[in-house]
Amino acid sequence: MTATHPTHGRSTAKRGWATGMTAFAAIMLMLAGILAVMRGISAIAEDEVFVSTRNYIFQFDLTGWGWTHLALGVVAVLVSMGLFQGAGWARVVGVGIASLVIIANFLSLPAYPVWSVIMIAMSGFVIWALCTPRRGDA
């Protein structure tokens, strides 16, 4: 007597996990983008919202950083829409945008430290989820 082992259940579970991670990464990237847009608008409109320190090695104009966060946020939202559609280019661009969001938030740590750390963590998860190989990817 031979025993048969169903293999489709395990591969379906792995595929569902990878698809779920990609969807969650898309949601997180969209949230990070929307929050970056709001942060950018508030920095452009009202510089006094953010704390500025004098003794930080990276000194930038807060209005300039507002425009940077606004642009990164808009691109992040657009890329997350591509991730929802399953576009392959969106995975690669999503990793790049999340990396730029990490750099921008690191450089703006003195202006808004707690929020910058939260955004760095969110973007780190997005990179991890988008770089996790899915079954069937080349």
Coordinates of N, CA and C in Angstrom, one line a residue:
M1 N 0.8 -1.2 0.0 CA 0.0 0.0 0.0 C 0.9 1.3 0.0
T2 N 0.6 2.2 -0.8 CA 1.4 3.4 -0.9 C 0.6 4.6 -0.3
A3 N 1.4 5.4 0.3 CA 0.7 6.6 0.9 C 0.9 7.8 0.0
T4 N -0.1 8.6 -0.2 CA 0.0 9.8 -1.0 C 0.0 11.0 0.0
H5 N 0.8 11.9 -0.4 CA 0.9 13.1 0.4 C 0.4 14.3 -0.4
P6 N -0.6 15.0 0.1 CA -1.1 16.2 -0.7 C 0.0 17.3 -0.6
T7 N 0.4 17.8 -1.8 CA 1.4 18.8 -1.8 C 0.8 20.2 -2.1
H8 N -0.4 20.2 -2.6 CA -1.0 21.5 -3.0 C -1.4 22.3 -1.8
G9 N -1.7 21.7 -0.7 CA -2.1 22.4 0.6 C -1.0 23.3 1.1
R10 N 0.2 22.7 1.1 CA 1.4 23.4 1.6 C 1.8 24.6 0.7
S11 N 1.8 24.4 -0.6 CA 2.1 25.4 -1.5 C 1.1 26.5 -1.6
T12 N -0.2 26.1 -1.4 CA -1.2 27.1 -1.4 C -1.1 28.0 -0.1
A13 N -0.7 27.4 1.0 CA -0.5 28.2 2.2 C 0.6 29.1 2.1
K14 N 1.7 28.7 1.5 CA 2.9 29.5 1.3 C 2.5 30.7 0.4
R15 N 1.8 30.4 -0.7 CA 1.4 31.4 -1.7 C 0.5 32.4 -1.0
G16 N -0.4 31.9 -0.2 CA -1.3 32.8 0.6 C -0.6 33.7 1.5
W17 N 0.4 33.2 2.2 CA 1.3 33.9 3.1 C 2.0 35.0 2.4
A18 N 2.6 34.7 1.2 CA 3.4 35.7 0.5 C 2.4 36.8 -0.1
T19 N 1.3 36.4 -0.6 CA 0.3 37.3 -1.1 C -0.2 38.2 0.0
G20 N -0.4 37.6 1.2 CA -0.9 38.4 2.3 C 0.2 39.4 2.8
M21 N 1.4 39.0 2.8 CA 2.5 39.9 3.1 C 2.6 41.1 2.1
T22 N 2.5 40.7 0.9 CA 2.6 41.8 -0.2 C 1.4 42.8 0.0
A23 N 0.2 42.3 0.3 CA -0.9 43.2 0.5 C -0.7 44.0 1.7
F24 N -0.2 43.4 2.8 CA 0.0 44.2 4.0 C 1.1 45.2 3.8
A25 N 2.1 44.9 3.0 CA 3.2 45.8 2.7 C 2.6 47.0 1.8
A26 N 1.7 46.6 0.9 CA 1.1 47.7 0.1 C 0.2 48.6 1.0
I27 N -0.5 48.1 2.0 CA -1.2 48.9 2.9 C -0.3 49.8 3.7
M28 N 0.7 49.2 4.2 CA 1.7 49.9 5.1 C 2.4 51.0 4.3
L29 N 2.7 50.7 3.0 CA 3.3 51.7 2.1 C 2.4 52.9 1.8
M30 N 1.1 52.5 1.6 CA 0.1 53.5 1.4 C -0.1 54.4 2.6
L31 N -0.2 53.8 3.8 CA -0.3 54.6 5.0 C 0.9 55.5 5.3
A32 N 2.1 54.9 5.0 CA 3.4 55.7 5.2 C 3.3 56.9 4.2
G33 N 2.8 56.6 3.0 CA 2.8 57.7 2.0 C 1.8 58.8 2.3
I34 N 0.6 58.4 2.8 CA -0.4 59.3 3.2 C 0.1 60.2 4.4
L35 N 0.7 59.5 5.4 CA 1.3 60.2 6.5 C 2.4 61.2 6.1
A36 N 3.2 60.7 5.1 CA 4.3 61.6 4.7 C 3.7 62.8 3.9
V37 N 2.7 62.6 3.2 CA 2.0 63.8 2.5 C 1.5 64.7 3.6
M38 N 0.9 64.2 4.6 CA 0.4 65.1 5.7 C 1.5 65.8 6.4
R39 N 2.6 65.1 6.6 CA 3.7 65.7 7.3 C 4.4 66.7 6.4
G40 N 4.4 66.5 5.1 CA 5.0 67.5 4.2 C 4.1 68.7 4.1
I41 N 2.8 68.6 4.1 CA 1.9 69.7 4.0 C 2.1 70.6 5.3
S42 N 2.1 69.9 6.4 CA 2.2 70.6 7.7 C 3.6 71.3 7.8
A43 N 4.6 70.8 7.2 CA 6.0 71.4 7.3 C 6.0 72.6 6.3
I44 N 5.3 72.5 5.2 CA 5.3 73.5 4.2 C 4.5 74.7 4.7
A45 N 3.3 74.4 5.3 CA 2.4 75.4 5.7 C 2.8 76.1 7.0
E46 N 3.3 75.4 7.9 CA 3.6 75.9 9.2 C 4.9 75.3 9.8
D47 N 6.0 76.0 9.6 CA 7.3 75.6 10.1 C 7.3 75.4 11.7
E48 N 6.5 76.1 12.4 CA 6.5 76.1 13.8 C 5.9 74.8 14.4
V49 N 5.4 73.9 13.6 CA 4.8 72.6 14.0 C 6.0 71.7 14.5
F50 N 7.1 71.9 13.9 CA 8.3 71.0 14.2 C 9.3 71.7 15.0
V51 N 10.0 70.9 15.8 CA 11.0 71.4 16.7 C 12.3 71.5 15.9
S52 N 13.0 72.5 15.9 CA 14.3 72.6 15.2 C 15.4 72.8 16.3
T53 N 16.4 72.0 16.1 CA 17.6 72.0 17.0 C 18.8 72.7 16.3
R54 N 19.6 73.4 17.1 CA 20.7 74.1 16.4 C 21.9 73.2 16.4
N55 N 22.1 72.3 17.2 CA 23.3 71.5 17.3 C 23.3 70.1 16.6
Y56 N 22.5 70.0 15.6 CA 22.4 68.8 14.9 C 23.3 68.9 13.6
I57 N 24.0 67.9 13.3 CA 25.0 67.9 12.2 C 24.4 68.1 10.9
F58 N 23.1 67.6 10.7 CA 22.4 67.8 9.4 C 21.4 68.9 9.6
Q59 N 21.7 70.1 9.1 CA 20.7 71.2 9.3 C 20.1 71.5 7.9
F60 N 18.8 71.4 7.9 CA 18.1 71.6 6.6 C 16.9 72.5 6.9
D61 N 16.5 73.2 5.9 CA 15.3 74.0 6.0 C 14.1 73.1 6.1
L62 N 13.2 73.4 7.1 CA 12.0 72.6 7.3 C 11.0 72.6 6.1
T63 N 11.0 73.8 5.4 CA 10.1 73.8 4.3 C 10.6 72.9 3.2
G64 N 11.9 72.9 3.0 CA 12.5 72.0 2.0 C 12.2 70.6 2.3
W65 N 12.3 70.2 3.6 CA 12.0 68.8 4.0 C 10.5 68.5 3.8
G66 N 9.7 69.6 4.0 CA 8.3 69.4 3.7 C 8.0 69.0 2.3
W67 N 8.7 69.6 1.4 CA 8.5 69.3 0.0 C 9.0 67.9 -0.3
T68 N 10.1 67.5 0.3 CA 10.7 66.2 0.2 C 9.7 65.1 0.6
H69 N 9.2 65.3 1.8 CA 8.3 64.3 2.4 C 7.0 64.3 1.5
L70 N 6.5 65.4 1.0 CA 5.4 65.4 0.2 C 5.6 64.6 -1.1
A71 N 6.7 64.9 -1.7 CA 7.0 64.1 -3.0 C 7.1 62.6 -2.7
L72 N 7.9 62.3 -1.7 CA 8.0 60.8 -1.4 C 6.7 60.2 -1.0
G73 N 5.8 60.9 -0.3 CA 4.5 60.4 0.0 C 3.6 60.2 -1.2
V74 N 3.6 61.1 -2.1 CA 2.8 60.9 -3.3 C 3.3 59.7 -4.1
V75 N 4.6 59.6 -4.3 CA 5.1 58.4 -5.0 C 4.8 57.1 -4.3
A76 N 5.0 57.1 -3.0 CA 4.7 55.9 -2.2 C 3.2 55.5 -2.4
V77 N 2.3 56.4 -2.4 CA 0.9 56.1 -2.6 C 0.7 55.5 -4.0
L78 N 1.3 56.1 -5.0 CA 1.2 55.6 -6.3 C 1.7 54.2 -6.5
V79 N 2.9 53.9 -5.8 CA 3.5 52.6 -5.9 C 2.7 51.6 -5.2
S80 N 2.1 52.0 -4.1 CA 1.2 51.0 -3.3 C 0.0 50.6 -4.2
M81 N -0.5 51.5 -5.0 CA -1.6 51.2 -5.9 C -1.1 50.1 -6.9
G82 N 0.1 50.3 -7.4 CA 0.7 49.3 -8.2 C 0.9 47.9 -7.6
L83 N 1.2 48.0 -6.3 CA 1.3 46.7 -5.5 C 0.0 46.0 -5.4
F84 N -1.1 46.8 -5.2 CA -2.4 46.2 -5.1 C -2.8 45.5 -6.4
Q85 N -2.3 46.0 -7.5 CA -2.6 45.4 -8.8 C -1.6 44.2 -9.1
G86 N -0.6 44.0 -8.3 CA 0.3 42.9 -8.5 C 1.4 43.2 -9.5
A87 N 1.7 44.5 -9.8 CA 2.7 44.8 -10.8 C 4.1 44.5 -10.2
G88 N 4.9 43.9 -11.1 CA 6.3 43.5 -10.7 C 7.1 44.7 -10.5
W89 N 7.0 45.7 -11.3 CA 7.8 46.9 -11.1 C 7.5 47.6 -9.8
A90 N 6.3 47.5 -9.3 CA 5.9 48.1 -8.0 C 6.7 47.5 -6.8
R91 N 7.1 46.2 -6.9 CA 7.9 45.6 -5.8 C 9.2 46.3 -5.8
V92 N 9.9 46.4 -6.9 CA 11.2 47.0 -7.0 C 11.2 48.5 -6.6
V93 N 10.3 49.2 -7.2 CA 10.2 50.7 -6.9 C 9.7 50.9 -5.4
G94 N 8.9 50.0 -4.9 CA 8.5 50.0 -3.5 C 9.6 49.9 -2.5
V95 N 10.6 49.0 -2.8 CA 11.8 48.9 -2.0 C 12.6 50.2 -2.1
G96 N 12.7 50.7 -3.3 CA 13.5 52.0 -3.4 C 12.8 53.2 -2.7
I97 N 11.5 53.3 -2.8 CA 10.8 54.4 -2.1 C 10.9 54.2 -0.6
A98 N 10.7 53.0 -0.1 CA 10.8 52.8 1.3 C 12.2 53.1 1.8
S99 N 13.2 52.8 1.0 CA 14.6 53.1 1.4 C 14.7 54.6 1.5
L100 N 14.2 55.4 0.5 CA 14.3 56.8 0.6 C 13.5 57.4 1.7
V101 N 12.4 56.8 2.1 CA 11.6 57.3 3.2 C 12.4 57.1 4.5
I102 N 13.1 55.9 4.6 CA 14.0 55.7 5.8 C 15.1 56.8 5.9
I103 N 15.7 57.1 4.7 CA 16.8 58.1 4.8 C 16.2 59.5 5.1
A104 N 15.1 59.8 4.5 CA 14.5 61.1 4.8 C 14.1 61.3 6.3
N105 N 13.6 60.2 6.8 CA 13.2 60.2 8.2 C 14.4 60.2 9.2
F106 N 15.4 59.6 8.8 CA 16.6 59.6 9.6 C 17.2 61.0 9.6
L107 N 17.2 61.7 8.5 CA 17.7 63.0 8.4 C 16.8 64.1 9.1
S108 N 15.6 63.7 9.3 CA 14.6 64.7 9.9 C 14.4 64.2 11.4
L109 N 15.2 63.4 12.0 CA 15.0 63.0 13.4 C 15.0 64.1 14.3
P110 N 15.8 65.2 14.2 CA 15.7 66.2 15.2 C 14.4 67.0 15.1
A111 N 13.8 67.1 14.0 CA 12.5 67.9 13.9 C 11.4 67.1 14.5
Y112 N 11.3 65.8 14.4 CA 10.2 65.1 14.9 C 10.7 63.7 15.2
P113 N 11.3 63.5 16.3 CA 12.1 62.2 16.6 C 11.2 61.0 16.7
V114 N 10.1 61.0 17.5 CA 9.3 59.8 17.7 C 8.7 59.4 16.4
W115 N 8.1 60.3 15.7 CA 7.4 60.0 14.4 C 8.4 59.4 13.4
S116 N 9.6 60.0 13.4 CA 10.6 59.5 12.4 C 11.0 58.1 12.7
V117 N 11.1 57.7 14.0 CA 11.5 56.3 14.3 C 10.3 55.4 13.9
I118 N 9.1 55.8 14.1 CA 7.9 55.0 13.7 C 7.9 54.8 12.2
M119 N 8.2 55.9 11.4 CA 8.2 55.8 10.0 C 9.3 54.9 9.5
I120 N 10.5 55.0 10.2 CA 11.6 54.1 9.8 C 11.2 52.6 10.0
A121 N 10.6 52.3 11.1 CA 10.2 51.0 11.4 C 9.1 50.5 10.3
M122 N 8.2 51.3 10.0 CA 7.2 50.9 9.0 C 7.8 50.7 7.7
S123 N 8.7 51.5 7.3 CA 9.4 51.4 6.0 C 10.3 50.1 6.0
G124 N 10.9 49.9 7.1 CA 11.7 48.7 7.2 C 10.9 47.4 7.0
F125 N 9.7 47.4 7.6 CA 8.8 46.2 7.4 C 8.4 46.1 5.9
V126 N 8.1 47.3 5.3 CA 7.7 47.2 3.8 C 8.9 46.6 3.0
I127 N 10.1 47.0 3.3 CA 11.2 46.5 2.5 C 11.3 45.0 2.8
W128 N 11.2 44.6 4.0 CA 11.3 43.1 4.3 C 10.2 42.3 3.6
A129 N 9.0 42.8 3.6 CA 7.8 42.1 3.0 C 8.0 42.1 1.5
L130 N 8.5 43.1 0.9 CA 8.6 43.1 -0.6 C 9.8 42.3 -1.0
C131 N 10.8 42.1 -0.2 CA 12.0 41.4 -0.6 C 11.8 39.9 -0.3
T132 N 10.8 39.5 0.5 CA 10.5 38.1 0.8 C 10.1 37.4 -0.5
P133 N 10.9 36.4 -0.9 CA 10.6 35.7 -2.2 C 9.2 35.0 -2.2
R134 N 8.5 35.1 -3.3 CA 7.2 34.4 -3.4 C 7.4 33.2 -4.3
R135 N 6.7 32.2 -4.1 CA 6.8 31.0 -5.0 C 6.3 31.4 -6.4
G136 N 7.1 31.1 -7.4 CA 6.7 31.4 -8.8 C 7.5 32.6 -9.3
D137 N 8.1 33.4 -8.4 CA 8.9 34.5 -8.8 C 10.2 34.0 -9.4
A138 N 10.7 34.7 -10.4 CA 12.0 34.3 -11.0 C 13.1 34.9 -10.3

